[in-house]
Structure formats: C-alpha cells, structure tokens
Amino acid sequence: MTTRQKQSTSSSLVALWLHEARELKKLADLCWHADEGIQQQIEEGRLHGVAKTLLQEGLEAEADLNWLFNNLAAFAVYYLALAVLTRRNPQRFAKNPPAQRLVELIQECGVTLSALQETFLRRVENWFTQYKHTPVSYTHLTLPTKRIV
C-alpha cells in the first residue's frame, strides 16, 4: 500500500469515526431530553396522586434511558478519541486495534480531566466495556417458523 493510499484510508477512517461520534451524540441527546420529560411526568404524577404502579413504570423507563444514554455517550467519546488520535498519527492503530479504555484515550488526546470528569468517564467506561462483550443469540434467525399465509 502506498503512502497516498494509507493517508486516504486514514482520512476515510477519521471521517467515519467523526460521523459516528456526531450521530451517537445526537441519539444520546434525544435520550437525555426524553429522560427529562419522563422525570417531569413522574413529578407531576406524584403531585396529582397517580398510582404507584404507573410511577414505577416511569422510573423503569427512566432507568432504561439512563442505560442507553451511558452507552451512546461512551461510543461517541470513543469514536471521537479514535478520530483525533488517527488524525494525529495515521499509523496509530495500524497493527493493534484501539483499546476500550476511554480515559486513557482521552488523555492521550491531550485533554486534562478533573477528578469529577474522570470519575464520570470511568463509570461510562465500565458501562462500555461491560456491554460491549455481551453475547447476542442469532438462533431465532435460523429456526423454522410456523407462518400462516
């Protein structure tokens, strides 16, 4: 592969990772706003004496959005760091795939984190690494179904 081809491949990866980071951030923002709406509905429900079962459903939906937000944020930060590091050094990840260590990748980008930011990112990093390797079953795709036509 020529130097020009390597630079082109590197530029394509940077563009892809920046695009993915932006799209994931947009989705995380949607989760954040939806969560705010649910919180407001739960608070209004408490004020008006809504049944506890309905409030519990709201709390469960809020927990699901929180989980989703953390994962979307983790991937957005991860892809952004990959783009920055690849732009700086196109060969940075040529031989070894990037690690899933968000804090280290961000610090390698030159960002100084406060203790609170590092704590938050470590929490997000834990979410990221915990759910990145969750196995998915594709058995349902290969099983015959009883379809009535």
mmCIF file of N, CA and C in Angstrom:
data_model
loop_
_atom_site.group_PDB
_atom_site.id
_atom_site.type_symbol
_atom_site.label_atom_id
_atom_site.label_comp_id
_atom_site.label_asym_id
_atom_site.label_seq_id
_atom_site.Cartn_x
_atom_site.Cartn_y
_atom_site.Cartn_z
ATOM 1 N N MET A 1 0.850 -1.168 0.000
ATOM 2 C CA MET A 1 0.000 0.000 0.000
ATOM 3 C C MET A 1 0.902 1.240 0.000
ATOM 4 N N THR A 2 0.621 2.174 -0.887
ATOM 5 C CA THR A 2 1.433 3.379 -0.989
ATOM 6 C C THR A 2 1.103 4.337 0.151
ATOM 7 N N THR A 3 1.969 5.325 0.333
ATOM 8 C CA THR A 3 1.744 6.338 1.379
ATOM 9 C C THR A 3 0.451 7.089 1.114
ATOM 10 N N ARG A 4 0.197 7.390 -0.152
ATOM 11 C CA ARG A 4 -1.033 8.122 -0.520
ATOM 12 C C ARG A 4 -2.279 7.289 -0.186
ATOM 13 N N GLN A 5 -2.240 5.983 -0.432
ATOM 14 C CA GLN A 5 -3.364 5.108 -0.113
ATOM 15 C C GLN A 5 -3.564 5.024 1.394
ATOM 16 N N LYS A 6 -2.470 4.957 2.151
ATOM 17 C CA LYS A 6 -2.574 4.926 3.606
ATOM 18 C C LYS A 6 -3.199 6.202 4.133
ATOM 19 N N GLN A 7 -2.795 7.347 3.576
ATOM 20 C CA GLN A 7 -3.367 8.622 4.009
ATOM 21 C C GLN A 7 -4.846 8.693 3.670
ATOM 22 N N SER A 8 -5.208 8.192 2.500
ATOM 23 C CA SER A 8 -6.612 8.183 2.089
ATOM 24 C C SER A 8 -7.443 7.294 3.002
ATOM 25 N N THR A 9 -6.903 6.104 3.323
ATOM 26 C CA THR A 9 -7.594 5.197 4.235
ATOM 27 C C THR A 9 -7.733 5.824 5.607
ATOM 28 N N SER A 10 -6.668 6.468 6.067
ATOM 29 C CA SER A 10 -6.686 7.138 7.370
ATOM 30 C C SER A 10 -7.726 8.252 7.381
ATOM 31 N N SER A 11 -7.765 9.052 6.321
ATOM 32 C CA SER A 11 -8.747 10.139 6.233
ATOM 33 C C SER A 11 -10.171 9.604 6.215
ATOM 34 N N SER A 12 -10.362 8.489 5.527
ATOM 35 C CA SER A 12 -11.697 7.870 5.485
ATOM 36 C C SER A 12 -12.115 7.385 6.867
ATOM 37 N N LEU A 13 -11.174 6.787 7.598
ATOM 38 C CA LEU A 13 -11.486 6.327 8.952
ATOM 39 C C LEU A 13 -11.814 7.496 9.871
ATOM 40 N N VAL A 14 -11.035 8.562 9.772
ATOM 41 C CA VAL A 14 -11.284 9.744 10.601
ATOM 42 C C VAL A 14 -12.672 10.293 10.303
ATOM 43 N N ALA A 15 -13.010 10.420 9.022
ATOM 44 C CA ALA A 15 -14.329 10.932 8.637
ATOM 45 C C ALA A 15 -15.440 10.018 9.150
ATOM 46 N N LEU A 16 -15.246 8.712 9.030
ATOM 47 C CA LEU A 16 -16.244 7.756 9.507
ATOM 48 C C LEU A 16 -16.433 7.884 11.015
ATOM 49 N N TRP A 17 -15.312 7.915 11.766
ATOM 50 C CA TRP A 17 -15.407 7.985 13.221
ATOM 51 C C TRP A 17 -16.018 9.307 13.691
ATOM 52 N N LEU A 18 -15.702 10.405 12.995
ATOM 53 C CA LEU A 18 -16.320 11.692 13.360
ATOM 54 C C LEU A 18 -17.819 11.666 13.094
ATOM 55 N N HIS A 19 -18.195 11.089 11.959
ATOM 56 C CA HIS A 19 -19.628 10.978 11.633
ATOM 57 C C HIS A 19 -20.353 10.130 12.678
ATOM 58 N N GLU A 20 -19.769 8.984 13.015
ATOM 59 C CA GLU A 20 -20.386 8.102 14.014
ATOM 60 C C GLU A 20 -20.500 8.807 15.367
ATOM 61 N N ALA A 21 -19.449 9.524 15.762
ATOM 62 C CA ALA A 21 -19.469 10.235 17.043
ATOM 63 C C ALA A 21 -20.598 11.266 17.065
ATOM 64 N N ARG A 22 -20.761 12.006 15.982
ATOM 65 C CA ARG A 22 -21.836 13.025 15.911
ATOM 66 C C ARG A 22 -23.223 12.378 15.994
ATOM 67 N N GLU A 23 -23.402 11.304 15.236
ATOM 68 C CA GLU A 23 -24.708 10.632 15.232
ATOM 69 C C GLU A 23 -25.034 10.038 16.604
ATOM 70 N N LEU A 24 -24.043 9.440 17.249
ATOM 71 C CA LEU A 24 -24.265 8.877 18.584
ATOM 72 C C LEU A 24 -24.578 9.975 19.602
ATOM 73 N N LYS A 25 -23.919 11.118 19.470
ATOM 74 C CA LYS A 25 -24.209 12.226 20.374
ATOM 75 C C LYS A 25 -25.638 12.716 20.174
ATOM 76 N N LYS A 26 -26.077 12.794 18.928
ATOM 77 C CA LYS A 26 -27.465 13.204 18.659
ATOM 78 C C LYS A 26 -28.443 12.242 19.345
ATOM 79 N N LEU A 27 -28.173 10.952 19.232
ATOM 80 C CA LEU A 27 -29.041 9.961 19.875
ATOM 81 C C LEU A 27 -28.992 10.075 21.393
ATOM 82 N N ALA A 28 -27.796 10.304 21.935
ATOM 83 C CA ALA A 28 -27.674 10.485 23.389
ATOM 84 C C ALA A 28 -28.462 11.715 23.831
ATOM 85 N N ASP A 29 -28.409 12.788 23.048
ATOM 86 C CA ASP A 29 -29.184 13.996 23.372
ATOM 87 C C ASP A 29 -30.684 13.707 23.379
ATOM 88 N N LEU A 30 -31.140 12.907 22.416
ATOM 89 C CA LEU A 30 -32.559 12.530 22.385
ATOM 90 C C LEU A 30 -32.949 11.774 23.657
ATOM 91 N N CYS A 31 -32.083 10.854 24.094
ATOM 92 C CA CYS A 31 -32.349 10.114 25.331
ATOM 93 C C CYS A 31 -32.399 11.058 26.520
ATOM 94 N N TRP A 32 -31.490 12.003 26.546
ATOM 95 C CA TRP A 32 -31.430 12.968 27.653
ATOM 96 C C TRP A 32 -32.739 13.762 27.736
ATOM 97 N N HIS A 33 -33.198 14.251 26.587
ATOM 98 C CA HIS A 33 -34.443 15.046 26.571
ATOM 99 C C HIS A 33 -35.656 14.186 26.909
ATOM 100 N N ALA A 34 -35.666 12.952 26.426
ATOM 101 C CA ALA A 34 -36.775 12.053 26.767
ATOM 102 C C ALA A 34 -36.779 11.771 28.262
ATOM 103 N N ASP A 35 -35.596 11.596 28.839
ATOM 104 C CA ASP A 35 -35.479 11.352 30.275
ATOM 105 C C ASP A 35 -35.990 12.552 31.070
ATOM 106 N N GLU A 36 -35.655 13.752 30.616
ATOM 107 C CA GLU A 36 -36.165 14.956 31.283
ATOM 108 C C GLU A 36 -37.691 14.976 31.261
ATOM 109 N N GLY A 37 -38.278 14.599 30.124
ATOM 110 C CA GLY A 37 -39.731 14.555 30.009
ATOM 111 C C GLY A 37 -40.341 13.536 30.958
ATOM 112 N N ILE A 38 -39.714 12.368 31.067
ATOM 113 C CA ILE A 38 -40.216 11.338 31.976
ATOM 114 C C ILE A 38 -40.106 11.807 33.420
ATOM 115 N N GLN A 39 -38.990 12.444 33.763
ATOM 116 C CA GLN A 39 -38.824 12.956 35.128
ATOM 117 C C GLN A 39 -39.920 13.955 35.468
ATOM 118 N N GLN A 40 -40.232 14.815 34.513
ATOM 119 C CA GLN A 40 -41.290 15.801 34.734
ATOM 120 C C GLN A 40 -42.642 15.110 34.906
ATOM 121 N N GLN A 41 -42.917 14.108 34.104
ATOM 122 C CA GLN A 41 -44.177 13.383 34.220
ATOM 123 C C GLN A 41 -44.271 12.644 35.549
ATOM 124 N N ILE A 42 -43.167 12.074 36.006
ATOM 125 C CA ILE A 42 -43.168 11.371 37.299
ATOM 126 C C ILE A 42 -43.460 12.362 38.414
ATOM 127 N N GLU A 43 -42.813 13.526 38.365
ATOM 128 C CA GLU A 43 -43.025 14.538 39.404
ATOM 129 C C GLU A 43 -44.472 15.027 39.395
ATOM 130 N N GLU A 44 -45.023 15.269 38.212
ATOM 131 C CA GLU A 44 -46.425 15.686 38.115
ATOM 132 C C GLU A 44 -47.346 14.581 38.611
ATOM 133 N N GLY A 45 -47.006 13.340 38.301
ATOM 134 C CA GLY A 45 -47.802 12.208 38.765
ATOM 135 C C GLY A 45 -47.809 12.113 40.278
ATOM 136 N N ARG A 46 -46.672 12.366 40.906
ATOM 137 C CA ARG A 46 -46.614 12.356 42.370
ATOM 138 C C ARG A 46 -47.467 13.458 42.966
ATOM 139 N N LEU A 47 -47.446 14.616 42.325
ATOM 140 C CA LEU A 47 -48.234 15.750 42.826
ATOM 141 C C LEU A 47 -49.729 15.480 42.719
ATOM 142 N N HIS A 48 -50.128 14.740 41.708
ATOM 143 C CA HIS A 48 -51.557 14.502 41.472
ATOM 144 C C HIS A 48 -52.020 13.131 41.948
ATOM 145 N N GLY A 49 -51.179 12.426 42.668
ATOM 146 C CA GLY A 49 -51.586 11.154 43.266
ATOM 147 C C GLY A 49 -51.752 10.011 42.287
ATOM 148 N N VAL A 50 -50.943 9.942 41.275
ATOM 149 C CA VAL A 50 -51.010 8.845 40.304
ATOM 150 C C VAL A 50 -50.619 7.545 41.001
ATOM 151 N N ALA A 51 -51.198 6.452 40.566
ATOM 152 C CA ALA A 51 -50.938 5.145 41.168
ATOM 153 C C ALA A 51 -49.454 4.805 41.136
ATOM 154 N N LYS A 52 -49.013 4.116 42.194
ATOM 155 C CA LYS A 52 -47.598 3.763 42.322
ATOM 156 C C LYS A 52 -47.120 2.886 41.169
ATOM 157 N N THR A 53 -48.001 2.034 40.644
ATOM 158 C CA THR A 53 -47.581 1.161 39.533
ATOM 159 C C THR A 53 -47.228 1.984 38.296
ATOM 160 N N LEU A 54 -47.986 3.046 38.037
ATOM 161 C CA LEU A 54 -47.670 3.904 36.891
ATOM 162 C C LEU A 54 -46.373 4.668 37.132
ATOM 163 N N LEU A 55 -46.169 5.118 38.367
ATOM 164 C CA LEU A 55 -44.924 5.805 38.697
ATOM 165 C C LEU A 55 -43.739 4.855 38.541
ATOM 166 N N GLN A 56 -43.928 3.590 38.934
ATOM 167 C CA GLN A 56 -42.862 2.601 38.805
ATOM 168 C C GLN A 56 -42.507 2.371 37.343
ATOM 169 N N GLU A 57 -43.510 2.344 36.481
ATOM 170 C CA GLU A 57 -43.242 2.185 35.048
ATOM 171 C C GLU A 57 -42.419 3.358 34.524
ATOM 172 N N GLY A 58 -42.732 4.552 35.003
ATOM 173 C CA GLY A 58 -41.961 5.732 34.615
ATOM 174 C C GLY A 58 -40.520 5.637 35.084
ATOM 175 N N LEU A 59 -40.324 5.166 36.312
ATOM 176 C CA LEU A 59 -38.970 5.007 36.847
ATOM 177 C C LEU A 59 -38.184 3.958 36.066
ATOM 178 N N GLU A 60 -38.846 2.882 35.652
ATOM 179 C CA GLU A 60 -38.182 1.848 34.856
ATOM 180 C C GLU A 60 -37.789 2.388 33.476
ATOM 181 N N ALA A 61 -38.686 3.174 32.874
ATOM 182 C CA ALA A 61 -38.370 3.780 31.578
ATOM 183 C C ALA A 61 -37.189 4.737 31.720
ATOM 184 N N GLU A 62 -37.165 5.470 32.822
ATOM 185 C CA GLU A 62 -36.063 6.391 33.073
ATOM 186 C C GLU A 62 -34.738 5.626 33.221
ATOM 187 N N ALA A 63 -34.771 4.501 33.914
ATOM 188 C CA ALA A 63 -33.566 3.680 34.084
ATOM 189 C C ALA A 63 -33.080 3.142 32.737
ATOM 190 N N ASP A 64 -34.021 2.722 31.884
ATOM 191 C CA ASP A 64 -33.651 2.237 30.553
ATOM 192 C C ASP A 64 -32.993 3.342 29.728
ATOM 193 N N LEU A 65 -33.555 4.553 29.793
ATOM 194 C CA LEU A 65 -32.973 5.677 29.059
ATOM 195 C C LEU A 65 -31.593 6.033 29.596
ATOM 196 N N ASN A 66 -31.428 5.924 30.909
ATOM 197 C CA ASN A 66 -30.126 6.203 31.517
ATOM 198 C C ASN A 66 -29.091 5.214 30.997
ATOM 199 N N TRP A 67 -29.445 3.938 30.963
ATOM 200 C CA TRP A 67 -28.550 2.907 30.445
ATOM 201 C C TRP A 67 -28.192 3.199 28.987
ATOM 202 N N LEU A 68 -29.200 3.525 28.192
ATOM 203 C CA LEU A 68 -28.979 3.807 26.782
ATOM 204 C C LEU A 68 -28.111 5.050 26.602
ATOM 205 N N PHE A 69 -28.388 6.101 27.376
ATOM 206 C CA PHE A 69 -27.596 7.323 27.298
ATOM 207 C C PHE A 69 -26.125 7.029 27.585
ATOM 208 N N ASN A 70 -25.855 6.288 28.663
ATOM 209 C CA ASN A 70 -24.467 5.972 29.019
ATOM 210 C C ASN A 70 -23.748 5.233 27.891
ATOM 211 N N ASN A 71 -24.411 4.283 27.273
ATOM 212 C CA ASN A 71 -23.791 3.531 26.187
ATOM 213 C C ASN A 71 -23.568 4.396 24.952
ATOM 214 N N LEU A 72 -24.547 5.204 24.597
ATOM 215 C CA LEU A 72 -24.385 6.083 23.440
ATOM 216 C C LEU A 72 -23.267 7.095 23.677
ATOM 217 N N ALA A 73 -23.217 7.654 24.891
ATOM 218 C CA ALA A 73 -22.160 8.608 25.228
ATOM 219 C C ALA A 73 -20.794 7.936 25.173
ATOM 220 N N ALA A 74 -20.707 6.721 25.676
ATOM 221 C CA ALA A 74 -19.433 6.002 25.669
ATOM 222 C C ALA A 74 -18.925 5.794 24.250
ATOM 223 N N PHE A 75 -19.788 5.343 23.367
ATOM 224 C CA PHE A 75 -19.367 5.115 21.995
ATOM 225 C C PHE A 75 -19.033 6.427 21.289
ATOM 226 N N ALA A 76 -19.785 7.499 21.547
ATOM 227 C CA ALA A 76 -19.496 8.790 20.924
ATOM 228 C C ALA A 76 -18.112 9.287 21.331
ATOM 229 N N VAL A 77 -17.802 9.232 22.614
ATOM 230 C CA VAL A 77 -16.494 9.668 23.108
ATOM 231 C C VAL A 77 -15.397 8.773 22.539
ATOM 232 N N TYR A 78 -15.640 7.495 22.508
ATOM 233 C CA TYR A 78 -14.671 6.528 21.977
ATOM 234 C C TYR A 78 -14.334 6.845 20.519
ATOM 235 N N TYR A 79 -15.353 7.001 19.675
ATOM 236 C CA TYR A 79 -15.118 7.289 18.264
ATOM 237 C C TYR A 79 -14.450 8.648 18.063
ATOM 238 N N LEU A 80 -14.812 9.629 18.863
ATOM 239 C CA LEU A 80 -14.184 10.935 18.761
ATOM 240 C C LEU A 80 -12.687 10.837 19.097
ATOM 241 N N ALA A 81 -12.358 10.122 20.158
ATOM 242 C CA ALA A 81 -10.949 9.939 20.521
ATOM 243 C C ALA A 81 -10.197 9.191 19.424
ATOM 244 N N LEU A 82 -10.806 8.160 18.848
ATOM 245 C CA LEU A 82 -10.159 7.426 17.753
ATOM 246 C C LEU A 82 -9.879 8.342 16.568
ATOM 247 N N ALA A 83 -10.839 9.212 16.246
ATOM 248 C CA ALA A 83 -10.656 10.138 15.124
ATOM 249 C C ALA A 83 -9.495 11.095 15.390
ATOM 250 N N VAL A 84 -9.448 11.658 16.590
ATOM 251 C CA VAL A 84 -8.377 12.604 16.929
ATOM 252 C C VAL A 84 -7.019 11.922 16.858
ATOM 253 N N LEU A 85 -6.911 10.757 17.480
ATOM 254 C CA LEU A 85 -5.621 10.060 17.521
ATOM 255 C C LEU A 85 -5.185 9.564 16.141
ATOM 256 N N THR A 86 -6.132 9.139 15.327
ATOM 257 C CA THR A 86 -5.803 8.683 13.973
ATOM 258 C C THR A 86 -5.402 9.858 13.092
ATOM 259 N N ARG A 87 -6.054 10.991 13.282
ATOM 260 C CA ARG A 87 -5.693 12.176 12.502
ATOM 261 C C ARG A 87 -4.259 12.602 12.842
ATOM 262 N N ARG A 88 -3.910 12.536 14.115
ATOM 263 C CA ARG A 88 -2.555 12.913 14.532
ATOM 264 C C ARG A 88 -1.508 11.932 14.032
ATOM 265 N N ASN A 89 -1.831 10.644 14.083
ATOM 266 C CA ASN A 89 -0.880 9.611 13.675
ATOM 267 C C ASN A 89 -1.655 8.530 12.923
ATOM 268 N N PRO A 90 -1.655 8.603 11.597
ATOM 269 C CA PRO A 90 -2.430 7.651 10.800
ATOM 270 C C PRO A 90 -2.088 6.180 11.059
ATOM 271 N N GLN A 91 -0.898 5.902 11.553
ATOM 272 C CA GLN A 91 -0.496 4.520 11.807
ATOM 273 C C GLN A 91 -0.752 4.093 13.245
ATOM 274 N N ARG A 92 -1.368 4.958 14.046
ATOM 275 C CA ARG A 92 -1.551 4.713 15.482
ATOM 276 C C ARG A 92 -2.197 3.356 15.768
ATOM 277 N N PHE A 93 -3.201 2.981 15.005
ATOM 278 C CA PHE A 93 -3.926 1.737 15.254
ATOM 279 C C PHE A 93 -3.754 0.732 14.120
ATOM 280 N N ALA A 94 -2.702 0.906 13.313
ATOM 281 C CA ALA A 94 -2.497 0.038 12.151
ATOM 282 C C ALA A 94 -2.269 -1.414 12.546
ATOM 283 N N LYS A 95 -1.490 -1.650 13.594
ATOM 284 C CA LYS A 95 -1.167 -3.029 13.984
ATOM 285 C C LYS A 95 -2.017 -3.533 15.139
ATOM 286 N N ASN A 96 -2.361 -2.658 16.057
ATOM 287 C CA ASN A 96 -3.150 -3.064 17.222
ATOM 288 C C ASN A 96 -4.486 -2.333 17.222
ATOM 289 N N PRO A 97 -5.563 -3.058 17.420
ATOM 290 C CA PRO A 97 -6.864 -2.377 17.491
ATOM 291 C C PRO A 97 -6.898 -1.456 18.710
ATOM 292 N N PRO A 98 -7.684 -0.406 18.633
ATOM 293 C CA PRO A 98 -7.744 0.531 19.757
ATOM 294 C C PRO A 98 -8.323 -0.122 21.012
ATOM 295 N N ALA A 99 -7.774 0.247 22.139
ATOM 296 C CA ALA A 99 -8.273 -0.264 23.421
ATOM 297 C C ALA A 99 -9.598 0.419 23.756
ATOM 298 N N GLN A 100 -10.366 -0.219 24.608
ATOM 299 C CA GLN A 100 -11.637 0.362 25.024
ATOM 300 C C GLN A 100 -11.481 1.160 26.315
ATOM 301 N N ARG A 101 -10.311 1.716 26.543
ATOM 302 C CA ARG A 101 -10.047 2.486 27.749
ATOM 303 C C ARG A 101 -10.292 3.961 27.437
ATOM 304 N N LEU A 102 -11.480 4.449 27.711
ATOM 305 C CA LEU A 102 -11.866 5.810 27.355
ATOM 306 C C LEU A 102 -10.986 6.859 27.996
ATOM 307 N N VAL A 103 -10.725 6.740 29.291
ATOM 308 C CA VAL A 103 -9.965 7.768 29.998
ATOM 309 C C VAL A 103 -8.573 7.891 29.393
ATOM 310 N N GLU A 104 -7.905 6.765 29.174
ATOM 311 C CA GLU A 104 -6.558 6.804 28.612
ATOM 312 C C GLU A 104 -6.564 7.371 27.191
ATOM 313 N N LEU A 105 -7.539 6.991 26.380
ATOM 314 C CA LEU A 105 -7.618 7.524 25.020
ATOM 315 C C LEU A 105 -7.842 9.040 25.041
ATOM 316 N N ILE A 106 -8.698 9.502 25.920
ATOM 317 C CA ILE A 106 -8.972 10.936 26.009
ATOM 318 C C ILE A 106 -7.744 11.692 26.506
ATOM 319 N N GLN A 107 -7.069 11.153 27.493
ATOM 320 C CA GLN A 107 -5.863 11.799 27.988
ATOM 321 C C GLN A 107 -4.769 11.802 26.921
ATOM 322 N N GLU A 108 -4.712 10.740 26.127
ATOM 323 C CA GLU A 108 -3.746 10.694 25.034
ATOM 324 C C GLU A 108 -4.049 11.765 23.981
ATOM 325 N N CYS A 109 -5.311 12.174 23.906
ATOM 326 C CA CYS A 109 -5.698 13.261 23.001
ATOM 327 C C CYS A 109 -5.229 14.620 23.519
ATOM 328 N N GLY A 110 -4.759 14.651 24.771
ATOM 329 C CA GLY A 110 -4.271 15.897 25.347
ATOM 330 C C GLY A 110 -5.276 16.600 26.231
ATOM 331 N N VAL A 111 -6.351 15.938 26.558
ATOM 332 C CA VAL A 111 -7.388 16.528 27.401
ATOM 333 C C VAL A 111 -7.048 16.271 28.863
ATOM 334 N N THR A 112 -7.061 17.337 29.657
ATOM 335 C CA THR A 112 -6.846 17.204 31.095
ATOM 336 C C THR A 112 -8.210 17.098 31.759
ATOM 337 N N LEU A 113 -8.420 16.036 32.501
ATOM 338 C CA LEU A 113 -9.715 15.783 33.140
ATOM 339 C C LEU A 113 -9.670 16.174 34.611
ATOM 340 N N SER A 114 -10.778 16.741 35.076
ATOM 341 C CA SER A 114 -10.915 16.966 36.515
ATOM 342 C C SER A 114 -11.220 15.625 37.162
ATOM 343 N N ALA A 115 -11.133 15.585 38.481
ATOM 344 C CA ALA A 115 -11.427 14.336 39.192
ATOM 345 C C ALA A 115 -12.868 13.905 38.928
ATOM 346 N N LEU A 116 -13.796 14.863 38.911
ATOM 347 C CA LEU A 116 -15.205 14.543 38.657
ATOM 348 C C LEU A 116 -15.395 14.012 37.236
ATOM 349 N N GLN A 117 -14.751 14.634 36.264
ATOM 350 C CA GLN A 117 -14.856 14.165 34.879
ATOM 351 C C GLN A 117 -14.270 12.766 34.725
ATOM 352 N N GLU A 118 -13.137 12.539 35.374
ATOM 353 C CA GLU A 118 -12.528 11.215 35.282
ATOM 354 C C GLU A 118 -13.414 10.155 35.927
ATOM 355 N N THR A 119 -14.021 10.491 37.069
ATOM 356 C CA THR A 119 -14.931 9.551 37.727
ATOM 357 C C THR A 119 -16.105 9.219 36.815
ATOM 358 N N PHE A 120 -16.689 10.252 36.205
ATOM 359 C CA PHE A 120 -17.815 10.035 35.298
ATOM 360 C C PHE A 120 -17.389 9.168 34.117
ATOM 361 N N LEU A 121 -16.242 9.500 33.515
ATOM 362 C CA LEU A 121 -15.792 8.732 32.354
ATOM 363 C C LEU A 121 -15.427 7.302 32.708
ATOM 364 N N ARG A 122 -14.906 7.089 33.900
ATOM 365 C CA ARG A 122 -14.627 5.704 34.329
ATOM 366 C C ARG A 122 -15.940 4.924 34.442
ATOM 367 N N ARG A 123 -16.978 5.599 34.946
ATOM 368 C CA ARG A 123 -18.287 4.948 35.050
ATOM 369 C C ARG A 123 -18.811 4.616 33.654
ATOM 370 N N VAL A 124 -18.692 5.576 32.741
ATOM 371 C CA VAL A 124 -19.125 5.338 31.362
ATOM 372 C C VAL A 124 -18.272 4.240 30.733
ATOM 373 N N GLU A 125 -16.969 4.262 31.011
ATOM 374 C CA GLU A 125 -16.066 3.229 30.503
ATOM 375 C C GLU A 125 -16.481 1.843 30.993
ATOM 376 N N ASN A 126 -16.890 1.759 32.240
ATOM 377 C CA ASN A 126 -17.360 0.480 32.782
ATOM 378 C C ASN A 126 -18.599 0.008 32.050
ATOM 379 N N TRP A 127 -19.531 0.921 31.793
ATOM 380 C CA TRP A 127 -20.725 0.561 31.023
ATOM 381 C C TRP A 127 -20.297 0.054 29.655
ATOM 382 N N PHE A 128 -19.396 0.789 29.051
ATOM 383 C CA PHE A 128 -18.934 0.482 27.702
ATOM 384 C C PHE A 128 -18.312 -0.907 27.625
ATOM 385 N N THR A 129 -17.374 -1.193 28.510
ATOM 386 C CA THR A 129 -16.699 -2.485 28.453
ATOM 387 C C THR A 129 -17.604 -3.623 28.898
ATOM 388 N N GLN A 130 -18.512 -3.344 29.825
ATOM 389 C CA GLN A 130 -19.408 -4.385 30.315
ATOM 390 C C GLN A 130 -20.359 -4.849 29.222
ATOM 391 N N TYR A 131 -20.916 -3.932 28.456
ATOM 392 C CA TYR A 131 -21.933 -4.288 27.475
ATOM 393 C C TYR A 131 -21.374 -4.504 26.081
ATOM 394 N N LYS A 132 -20.139 -4.139 25.837
ATOM 395 C CA LYS A 132 -19.544 -4.348 24.517
ATOM 396 C C LYS A 132 -19.397 -5.833 24.208
ATOM 397 N N HIS A 133 -19.192 -6.643 25.229
ATOM 398 C CA HIS A 133 -18.932 -8.066 25.014
ATOM 399 C C HIS A 133 -20.122 -8.952 25.379
ATOM 400 N N THR A 134 -21.293 -8.371 25.510
ATOM 401 C CA THR A 134 -22.470 -9.159 25.824
ATOM 402 C C THR A 134 -22.832 -10.009 24.607
ATOM 403 N N PRO A 135 -22.899 -11.323 24.753
ATOM 404 C CA PRO A 135 -23.200 -12.171 23.600
ATOM 405 C C PRO A 135 -24.648 -11.983 23.123
ATOM 406 N N VAL A 136 -24.815 -12.106 21.839
ATOM 407 C CA VAL A 136 -26.135 -11.971 21.235
ATOM 408 C C VAL A 136 -26.472 -13.291 20.564
ATOM 409 N N SER A 137 -27.690 -13.762 20.765
ATOM 410 C CA SER A 137 -28.111 -15.015 20.159
ATOM 411 C C SER A 137 -28.804 -14.746 18.824
ATOM 412 N N TYR A 138 -28.353 -15.422 17.800
ATOM 413 C CA TYR A 138 -28.977 -15.304 16.489
ATOM 414 C C TYR A 138 -29.755 -16.568 16.135
ATOM 415 N N THR A 139 -30.012 -17.397 17.135
ATOM 416 C CA THR A 139 -30.699 -18.663 16.897
ATOM 417 C C THR A 139 -32.056 -18.446 16.231
ATOM 418 N N HIS A 140 -32.754 -17.392 16.652
ATOM 419 C CA HIS A 140 -34.096 -17.159 16.112
ATOM 420 C C HIS A 140 -34.074 -16.912 14.597
ATOM 421 N N LEU A 141 -32.924 -16.535 14.055
ATOM 422 C CA LEU A 141 -32.842 -16.288 12.619
ATOM 423 C C LEU A 141 -32.768 -17.580 11.811
ATOM 424 N N THR A 142 -32.360 -18.650 12.461
ATOM 425 C CA THR A 142 -32.178 -19.900 11.733
ATOM 426 C C THR A 142 -33.269 -20.928 12.033
ATOM 427 N N LEU A 143 -34.085 -20.655 13.027
ATOM 428 C CA LEU A 143 -35.140 -21.608 13.365
ATOM 429 C C LEU A 143 -36.308 -21.482 12.417
ATOM 430 N N PRO A 144 -36.910 -22.605 12.013
ATOM 431 C CA PRO A 144 -38.082 -22.525 11.155
ATOM 432 C C PRO A 144 -39.261 -21.948 11.944
ATOM 433 N N THR A 145 -40.079 -21.230 11.265
ATOM 434 C CA THR A 145 -41.261 -20.649 11.926
ATOM 435 C C THR A 145 -42.520 -21.239 11.325
ATOM 436 N N LYS A 146 -43.585 -21.217 12.106
ATOM 437 C CA LYS A 146 -44.893 -21.659 11.610
ATOM 438 C C LYS A 146 -45.629 -20.413 11.163
ATOM 439 N N ARG A 147 -45.607 -20.194 9.895
ATOM 440 C CA ARG A 147 -46.202 -18.989 9.351
ATOM 441 C C ARG A 147 -47.486 -19.344 8.648
ATOM 442 N N ILE A 148 -48.533 -18.656 9.017
ATOM 443 C CA ILE A 148 -49.839 -18.882 8.375
ATOM 444 C C ILE A 148 -50.014 -17.827 7.304
ATOM 445 N N VAL A 149 -50.217 -18.303 6.083
ATOM 446 C CA VAL A 149 -50.358 -17.377 4.954
ATOM 447 C C VAL A 149 -51.795 -17.340 4.519
#
